[in-house]
Amino acid sequence: MPNIKLARRLAADILKVGLNKVFIDPNEVNDVAVANSRQGVRKLIKTKVITKRMPVVHSRARVRAYNEAKKKGRHMGTGKRKGSANARLPVKVLWMRRMRVLRRMLKKYRESKKIDKHLYHELYMQVKGNRYKTKRVLMETIHHQKSELSREKELA
């Protein structure tokens, strides 16, 4: 077996790859052994006796399929969970979301003159005090209080 170590090293340098990525045609080993200069190796590269191996494919197809399933809620049972419920979705985050939704709604109602600033402030403080869990409940309260106000005006 002719010594092709030098040719492999030179080819790796010329092709800008590692030694293991250099493919030498096993039928042309004798020609490669003769090539002891960069020029000789370049000629062999040109004639495709020495080539660069393609990178190994690291497929993400399985990962994508797994992530698609997770999107649908698979692989999310109790056995797959590491953190506490609060670590996974903090109570604080839920609170902030709810506050923002309810405050946004109150602001919109005030700007569209559906509620006056006094009722707005009263409801704002109740929202802050955790009186309303959802937009629907808050909306019902607003309608109820508005109807009571109109009834009081009629009686007065």
mmCIF file with all atom_site columns, C-alpha atoms in Angstrom:
data_model
loop_
_atom_site.group_PDB
_atom_site.id
_atom_site.type_symbol
_atom_site.label_atom_id
_atom_site.label_alt_id
_atom_site.label_comp_id
_atom_site.label_asym_id
_atom_site.label_entity_id
_atom_site.label_seq_id
_atom_site.pdbx_PDB_ins_code
_atom_site.Cartn_x
_atom_site.Cartn_y
_atom_site.Cartn_z
_atom_site.occupancy
_atom_site.B_iso_or_equiv
_atom_site.pdbx_formal_charge
_atom_site.auth_seq_id
_atom_site.auth_comp_id
_atom_site.auth_asym_id
_atom_site.auth_atom_id
_atom_site.pdbx_PDB_model_num
ATOM 1   C CA . MET A 1 1   ? 0.000   0.000  0.000   1.00 0.00 ? 1   MET A CA 1
ATOM 2   C CA . PRO A 1 2   ? 1.605   3.268  -1.107  1.00 0.00 ? 2   PRO A CA 1
ATOM 3   C CA . ASN A 1 3   ? 1.997   6.063  1.458   1.00 0.00 ? 3   ASN A CA 1
ATOM 4   C CA . ILE A 1 4   ? -0.597  8.773  0.797   1.00 0.00 ? 4   ILE A CA 1
ATOM 5   C CA . LYS A 1 5   ? -0.360  10.605 4.123   1.00 0.00 ? 5   LYS A CA 1
ATOM 6   C CA . LEU A 1 6   ? 1.380   13.645 2.632   1.00 0.00 ? 6   LEU A CA 1
ATOM 7   C CA . ALA A 1 7   ? -1.109  13.896 -0.251  1.00 0.00 ? 7   ALA A CA 1
ATOM 8   C CA . ARG A 1 8   ? -4.029  13.680 2.179   1.00 0.00 ? 8   ARG A CA 1
ATOM 9   C CA . ARG A 1 9   ? -2.575  16.438 4.382   1.00 0.00 ? 9   ARG A CA 1
ATOM 10  C CA . LEU A 1 10  ? -1.906  18.722 1.407   1.00 0.00 ? 10  LEU A CA 1
ATOM 11  C CA . ALA A 1 11  ? -5.369  18.031 -0.052  1.00 0.00 ? 11  ALA A CA 1
ATOM 12  C CA . ALA A 1 12  ? -6.996  18.845 3.302   1.00 0.00 ? 12  ALA A CA 1
ATOM 13  C CA . ASP A 1 13  ? -5.142  22.158 3.378   1.00 0.00 ? 13  ASP A CA 1
ATOM 14  C CA . ILE A 1 14  ? -6.010  23.016 -0.236  1.00 0.00 ? 14  ILE A CA 1
ATOM 15  C CA . LEU A 1 15  ? -9.687  22.020 0.125   1.00 0.00 ? 15  LEU A CA 1
ATOM 16  C CA . LYS A 1 16  ? -9.854  23.753 3.543   1.00 0.00 ? 16  LYS A CA 1
ATOM 17  C CA . VAL A 1 17  ? -11.288 20.688 5.301   1.00 0.00 ? 17  VAL A CA 1
ATOM 18  C CA . GLY A 1 18  ? -10.098 18.187 7.911   1.00 0.00 ? 18  GLY A CA 1
ATOM 19  C CA . LEU A 1 19  ? -8.122  15.068 7.051   1.00 0.00 ? 19  LEU A CA 1
ATOM 20  C CA . ASN A 1 20  ? -11.178 12.833 7.425   1.00 0.00 ? 20  ASN A CA 1
ATOM 21  C CA . LYS A 1 21  ? -13.168 14.862 4.894   1.00 0.00 ? 21  LYS A CA 1
ATOM 22  C CA . VAL A 1 22  ? -10.665 14.152 2.084   1.00 0.00 ? 22  VAL A CA 1
ATOM 23  C CA . PHE A 1 23  ? -11.782 11.286 -0.171  1.00 0.00 ? 23  PHE A CA 1
ATOM 24  C CA . ILE A 1 24  ? -9.116  9.607  -2.267  1.00 0.00 ? 24  ILE A CA 1
ATOM 25  C CA . ASP A 1 25  ? -10.255 7.261  -5.046  1.00 0.00 ? 25  ASP A CA 1
ATOM 26  C CA . PRO A 1 26  ? -9.013  3.796  -3.986  1.00 0.00 ? 26  PRO A CA 1
ATOM 27  C CA . ASN A 1 27  ? -8.407  2.816  -7.644  1.00 0.00 ? 27  ASN A CA 1
ATOM 28  C CA . GLU A 1 28  ? -5.978  5.724  -8.137  1.00 0.00 ? 28  GLU A CA 1
ATOM 29  C CA . VAL A 1 29  ? -3.893  5.264  -4.963  1.00 0.00 ? 29  VAL A CA 1
ATOM 30  C CA . ASN A 1 30  ? -0.648  4.869  -6.919  1.00 0.00 ? 30  ASN A CA 1
ATOM 31  C CA . ASP A 1 31  ? -1.127  8.198  -8.738  1.00 0.00 ? 31  ASP A CA 1
ATOM 32  C CA . VAL A 1 32  ? -1.842  9.893  -5.394  1.00 0.00 ? 32  VAL A CA 1
ATOM 33  C CA . ALA A 1 33  ? 1.286   8.421  -3.809  1.00 0.00 ? 33  ALA A CA 1
ATOM 34  C CA . VAL A 1 34  ? 3.398   9.973  -6.569  1.00 0.00 ? 34  VAL A CA 1
ATOM 35  C CA . ALA A 1 35  ? 1.934   13.435 -5.958  1.00 0.00 ? 35  ALA A CA 1
ATOM 36  C CA . ASN A 1 36  ? 4.299   14.961 -3.388  1.00 0.00 ? 36  ASN A CA 1
ATOM 37  C CA . SER A 1 37  ? 3.644   18.651 -4.000  1.00 0.00 ? 37  SER A CA 1
ATOM 38  C CA . ARG A 1 38  ? 0.708   21.043 -3.729  1.00 0.00 ? 38  ARG A CA 1
ATOM 39  C CA . GLN A 1 39  ? 0.736   21.431 -7.505  1.00 0.00 ? 39  GLN A CA 1
ATOM 40  C CA . GLY A 1 40  ? 0.448   17.651 -7.996  1.00 0.00 ? 40  GLY A CA 1
ATOM 41  C CA . VAL A 1 41  ? -2.396  17.428 -5.464  1.00 0.00 ? 41  VAL A CA 1
ATOM 42  C CA . ARG A 1 42  ? -4.202  20.352 -7.137  1.00 0.00 ? 42  ARG A CA 1
ATOM 43  C CA . LYS A 1 43  ? -4.036  18.454 -10.435 1.00 0.00 ? 43  LYS A CA 1
ATOM 44  C CA . LEU A 1 44  ? -5.548  15.375 -8.778  1.00 0.00 ? 44  LEU A CA 1
ATOM 45  C CA . ILE A 1 45  ? -8.304  17.518 -7.273  1.00 0.00 ? 45  ILE A CA 1
ATOM 46  C CA . LYS A 1 46  ? -9.023  18.948 -10.719 1.00 0.00 ? 46  LYS A CA 1
ATOM 47  C CA . THR A 1 47  ? -9.289  15.431 -12.219 1.00 0.00 ? 47  THR A CA 1
ATOM 48  C CA . LYS A 1 48  ? -11.586 14.406 -9.301  1.00 0.00 ? 48  LYS A CA 1
ATOM 49  C CA . VAL A 1 49  ? -9.226  11.718 -8.024  1.00 0.00 ? 49  VAL A CA 1
ATOM 50  C CA . ILE A 1 50  ? -9.209  13.574 -4.703  1.00 0.00 ? 50  ILE A CA 1
ATOM 51  C CA . THR A 1 51  ? -12.539 15.071 -3.606  1.00 0.00 ? 51  THR A CA 1
ATOM 52  C CA . LYS A 1 52  ? -14.119 16.689 -0.596  1.00 0.00 ? 52  LYS A CA 1
ATOM 53  C CA . ARG A 1 53  ? -16.597 14.522 1.340   1.00 0.00 ? 53  ARG A CA 1
ATOM 54  C CA . MET A 1 54  ? -20.046 16.025 1.908   1.00 0.00 ? 54  MET A CA 1
ATOM 55  C CA . PRO A 1 55  ? -20.965 16.994 5.490   1.00 0.00 ? 55  PRO A CA 1
ATOM 56  C CA . VAL A 1 56  ? -22.924 14.393 7.437   1.00 0.00 ? 56  VAL A CA 1
ATOM 57  C CA . VAL A 1 57  ? -26.625 15.210 7.521   1.00 0.00 ? 57  VAL A CA 1
ATOM 58  C CA . HIS A 1 58  ? -28.066 15.728 10.998  1.00 0.00 ? 58  HIS A CA 1
ATOM 59  C CA . SER A 1 59  ? -31.781 15.578 10.302  1.00 0.00 ? 59  SER A CA 1
ATOM 60  C CA . ARG A 1 60  ? -34.228 17.600 12.397  1.00 0.00 ? 60  ARG A CA 1
ATOM 61  C CA . ALA A 1 61  ? -37.284 15.858 10.916  1.00 0.00 ? 61  ALA A CA 1
ATOM 62  C CA . ARG A 1 62  ? -37.952 13.844 14.098  1.00 0.00 ? 62  ARG A CA 1
ATOM 63  C CA . VAL A 1 63  ? -37.540 16.950 16.268  1.00 0.00 ? 63  VAL A CA 1
ATOM 64  C CA . ARG A 1 64  ? -39.982 18.904 14.097  1.00 0.00 ? 64  ARG A CA 1
ATOM 65  C CA . ALA A 1 65  ? -42.548 16.095 14.287  1.00 0.00 ? 65  ALA A CA 1
ATOM 66  C CA . TYR A 1 66  ? -42.131 15.941 18.083  1.00 0.00 ? 66  TYR A CA 1
ATOM 67  C CA . ASN A 1 67  ? -42.559 19.707 18.413  1.00 0.00 ? 67  ASN A CA 1
ATOM 68  C CA . GLU A 1 68  ? -45.686 19.615 16.225  1.00 0.00 ? 68  GLU A CA 1
ATOM 69  C CA . ALA A 1 69  ? -47.134 16.957 18.532  1.00 0.00 ? 69  ALA A CA 1
ATOM 70  C CA . LYS A 1 70  ? -46.215 19.093 21.572  1.00 0.00 ? 70  LYS A CA 1
ATOM 71  C CA . LYS A 1 71  ? -48.074 22.015 19.997  1.00 0.00 ? 71  LYS A CA 1
ATOM 72  C CA . LYS A 1 72  ? -51.151 19.790 19.996  1.00 0.00 ? 72  LYS A CA 1
ATOM 73  C CA . GLY A 1 73  ? -50.552 19.007 23.677  1.00 0.00 ? 73  GLY A CA 1
ATOM 74  C CA . ARG A 1 74  ? -48.928 15.571 23.406  1.00 0.00 ? 74  ARG A CA 1
ATOM 75  C CA . HIS A 1 75  ? -45.954 14.653 25.635  1.00 0.00 ? 75  HIS A CA 1
ATOM 76  C CA . MET A 1 76  ? -47.038 17.226 28.209  1.00 0.00 ? 76  MET A CA 1
ATOM 77  C CA . GLY A 1 77  ? -48.473 14.976 30.927  1.00 0.00 ? 77  GLY A CA 1
ATOM 78  C CA . THR A 1 78  ? -47.453 14.885 34.579  1.00 0.00 ? 78  THR A CA 1
ATOM 79  C CA . GLY A 1 79  ? -44.551 12.539 33.874  1.00 0.00 ? 79  GLY A CA 1
ATOM 80  C CA . LYS A 1 80  ? -42.921 15.028 31.507  1.00 0.00 ? 80  LYS A CA 1
ATOM 81  C CA . ARG A 1 81  ? -43.070 18.009 33.867  1.00 0.00 ? 81  ARG A CA 1
ATOM 82  C CA . LYS A 1 82  ? -40.028 19.104 35.865  1.00 0.00 ? 82  LYS A CA 1
ATOM 83  C CA . GLY A 1 83  ? -40.965 22.462 37.369  1.00 0.00 ? 83  GLY A CA 1
ATOM 84  C CA . SER A 1 84  ? -43.872 23.313 39.640  1.00 0.00 ? 84  SER A CA 1
ATOM 85  C CA . ALA A 1 85  ? -47.054 24.688 38.086  1.00 0.00 ? 85  ALA A CA 1
ATOM 86  C CA . ASN A 1 86  ? -45.971 28.145 39.238  1.00 0.00 ? 86  ASN A CA 1
ATOM 87  C CA . ALA A 1 87  ? -42.559 27.749 37.607  1.00 0.00 ? 87  ALA A CA 1
ATOM 88  C CA . ARG A 1 88  ? -44.148 26.693 34.323  1.00 0.00 ? 88  ARG A CA 1
ATOM 89  C CA . LEU A 1 89  ? -46.692 29.542 34.185  1.00 0.00 ? 89  LEU A CA 1
ATOM 90  C CA . PRO A 1 90  ? -46.338 31.928 37.124  1.00 0.00 ? 90  PRO A CA 1
ATOM 91  C CA . VAL A 1 91  ? -49.412 33.144 38.961  1.00 0.00 ? 91  VAL A CA 1
ATOM 92  C CA . LYS A 1 92  ? -47.951 36.645 38.667  1.00 0.00 ? 92  LYS A CA 1
ATOM 93  C CA . VAL A 1 93  ? -47.956 36.443 34.877  1.00 0.00 ? 93  VAL A CA 1
ATOM 94  C CA . LEU A 1 94  ? -51.615 35.359 34.897  1.00 0.00 ? 94  LEU A CA 1
ATOM 95  C CA . TRP A 1 95  ? -52.414 38.228 37.270  1.00 0.00 ? 95  TRP A CA 1
ATOM 96  C CA . MET A 1 96  ? -50.618 40.768 35.061  1.00 0.00 ? 96  MET A CA 1
ATOM 97  C CA . ARG A 1 97  ? -52.450 39.512 31.963  1.00 0.00 ? 97  ARG A CA 1
ATOM 98  C CA . ARG A 1 98  ? -55.808 39.747 33.705  1.00 0.00 ? 98  ARG A CA 1
ATOM 99  C CA . MET A 1 99  ? -55.078 43.226 35.080  1.00 0.00 ? 99  MET A CA 1
ATOM 100 C CA . ARG A 1 100 ? -54.035 44.492 31.676  1.00 0.00 ? 100 ARG A CA 1
ATOM 101 C CA . VAL A 1 101 ? -57.126 43.062 29.969  1.00 0.00 ? 101 VAL A CA 1
ATOM 102 C CA . LEU A 1 102 ? -59.544 44.495 32.545  1.00 0.00 ? 102 LEU A CA 1
ATOM 103 C CA . ARG A 1 103 ? -57.807 47.879 32.763  1.00 0.00 ? 103 ARG A CA 1
ATOM 104 C CA . ARG A 1 104 ? -57.721 48.142 28.965  1.00 0.00 ? 104 ARG A CA 1
ATOM 105 C CA . MET A 1 105 ? -61.450 47.458 28.883  1.00 0.00 ? 105 MET A CA 1
ATOM 106 C CA . LEU A 1 106 ? -62.190 50.067 31.568  1.00 0.00 ? 106 LEU A CA 1
ATOM 107 C CA . LYS A 1 107 ? -60.066 52.618 29.701  1.00 0.00 ? 107 LYS A CA 1
ATOM 108 C CA . LYS A 1 108 ? -61.899 51.889 26.447  1.00 0.00 ? 108 LYS A CA 1
ATOM 109 C CA . TYR A 1 109 ? -65.278 52.256 28.169  1.00 0.00 ? 109 TYR A CA 1
ATOM 110 C CA . ARG A 1 110 ? -64.235 55.562 29.759  1.00 0.00 ? 110 ARG A CA 1
ATOM 111 C CA . GLU A 1 111 ? -62.932 56.980 26.471  1.00 0.00 ? 111 GLU A CA 1
ATOM 112 C CA . SER A 1 112 ? -66.104 55.992 24.614  1.00 0.00 ? 112 SER A CA 1
ATOM 113 C CA . LYS A 1 113 ? -68.134 57.694 27.394  1.00 0.00 ? 113 LYS A CA 1
ATOM 114 C CA . LYS A 1 114 ? -69.893 54.447 28.373  1.00 0.00 ? 114 LYS A CA 1
ATOM 115 C CA . ILE A 1 115 ? -68.810 55.070 31.975  1.00 0.00 ? 115 ILE A CA 1
ATOM 116 C CA . ASP A 1 116 ? -67.978 58.334 33.738  1.00 0.00 ? 116 ASP A CA 1
ATOM 117 C CA . LYS A 1 117 ? -64.693 58.967 35.563  1.00 0.00 ? 117 LYS A CA 1
ATOM 118 C CA . HIS A 1 118 ? -66.235 58.272 38.992  1.00 0.00 ? 118 HIS A CA 1
ATOM 119 C CA . LEU A 1 119 ? -67.542 54.845 38.031  1.00 0.00 ? 119 LEU A CA 1
ATOM 120 C CA . TYR A 1 120 ? -64.253 54.207 36.223  1.00 0.00 ? 120 TYR A CA 1
ATOM 121 C CA . HIS A 1 121 ? -62.244 54.899 39.375  1.00 0.00 ? 121 HIS A CA 1
ATOM 122 C CA . GLU A 1 122 ? -64.526 52.793 41.537  1.00 0.00 ? 122 GLU A CA 1
ATOM 123 C CA . LEU A 1 123 ? -64.308 49.827 39.136  1.00 0.00 ? 123 LEU A CA 1
ATOM 124 C CA . TYR A 1 124 ? -60.556 50.326 38.646  1.00 0.00 ? 124 TYR A CA 1
ATOM 125 C CA . MET A 1 125 ? -59.968 49.947 42.373  1.00 0.00 ? 125 MET A CA 1
ATOM 126 C CA . GLN A 1 126 ? -62.233 46.887 42.521  1.00 0.00 ? 126 GLN A CA 1
ATOM 127 C CA . VAL A 1 127 ? -60.311 45.305 39.627  1.00 0.00 ? 127 VAL A CA 1
ATOM 128 C CA . LYS A 1 128 ? -57.086 45.978 41.510  1.00 0.00 ? 128 LYS A CA 1
ATOM 129 C CA . GLY A 1 129 ? -58.614 44.346 44.584  1.00 0.00 ? 129 GLY A CA 1
ATOM 130 C CA . ASN A 1 130 ? -59.270 41.106 42.654  1.00 0.00 ? 130 ASN A CA 1
ATOM 131 C CA . ARG A 1 131 ? -63.066 41.557 42.518  1.00 0.00 ? 131 ARG A CA 1
ATOM 132 C CA . TYR A 1 132 ? -63.442 40.526 38.867  1.00 0.00 ? 132 TYR A CA 1
ATOM 133 C CA . LYS A 1 133 ? -61.951 37.428 37.316  1.00 0.00 ? 133 LYS A CA 1
ATOM 134 C CA . THR A 1 134 ? -63.054 37.996 33.710  1.00 0.00 ? 134 THR A CA 1
ATOM 135 C CA . LYS A 1 135 ? -64.068 40.677 31.231  1.00 0.00 ? 135 LYS A CA 1
ATOM 136 C CA . ARG A 1 136 ? -67.574 39.227 31.045  1.00 0.00 ? 136 ARG A CA 1
ATOM 137 C CA . VAL A 1 137 ? -68.174 39.606 34.786  1.00 0.00 ? 137 VAL A CA 1
ATOM 138 C CA . LEU A 1 138 ? -66.833 43.171 34.714  1.00 0.00 ? 138 LEU A CA 1
ATOM 139 C CA . MET A 1 139 ? -69.038 44.025 31.738  1.00 0.00 ? 139 MET A CA 1
ATOM 140 C CA . GLU A 1 140 ? -72.127 42.634 33.507  1.00 0.00 ? 140 GLU A CA 1
ATOM 141 C CA . THR A 1 141 ? -71.290 44.746 36.566  1.00 0.00 ? 141 THR A CA 1
ATOM 142 C CA . ILE A 1 142 ? -70.929 47.874 34.395  1.00 0.00 ? 142 ILE A CA 1
ATOM 143 C CA . HIS A 1 143 ? -74.332 47.268 32.743  1.00 0.00 ? 143 HIS A CA 1
ATOM 144 C CA . HIS A 1 144 ? -75.910 46.562 36.113  1.00 0.00 ? 144 HIS A CA 1
ATOM 145 C CA . GLN A 1 145 ? -74.469 49.714 37.716  1.00 0.00 ? 145 GLN A CA 1
ATOM 146 C CA . LYS A 1 146 ? -75.445 51.847 34.699  1.00 0.00 ? 146 LYS A CA 1
ATOM 147 C CA . SER A 1 147 ? -79.010 50.561 34.856  1.00 0.00 ? 147 SER A CA 1
ATOM 148 C CA . GLU A 1 148 ? -79.112 51.298 38.596  1.00 0.00 ? 148 GLU A CA 1
ATOM 149 C CA . LEU A 1 149 ? -77.853 54.843 37.978  1.00 0.00 ? 149 LEU A CA 1
ATOM 150 C CA . SER A 1 150 ? -80.493 55.444 35.301  1.00 0.00 ? 150 SER A CA 1
ATOM 151 C CA . ARG A 1 151 ? -83.198 54.015 37.613  1.00 0.00 ? 151 ARG A CA 1
ATOM 152 C CA . GLU A 1 152 ? -82.065 56.377 40.397  1.00 0.00 ? 152 GLU A CA 1
ATOM 153 C CA . LYS A 1 153 ? -82.213 59.338 38.001  1.00 0.00 ? 153 LYS A CA 1
ATOM 154 C CA . GLU A 1 154 ? -85.761 58.396 36.997  1.00 0.00 ? 154 GLU A CA 1
ATOM 155 C CA . LEU A 1 155 ? -86.848 58.163 40.636  1.00 0.00 ? 155 LEU A CA 1
ATOM 156 C CA . ALA A 1 156 ? -85.214 61.472 41.582  1.00 0.00 ? 156 ALA A CA 1
#
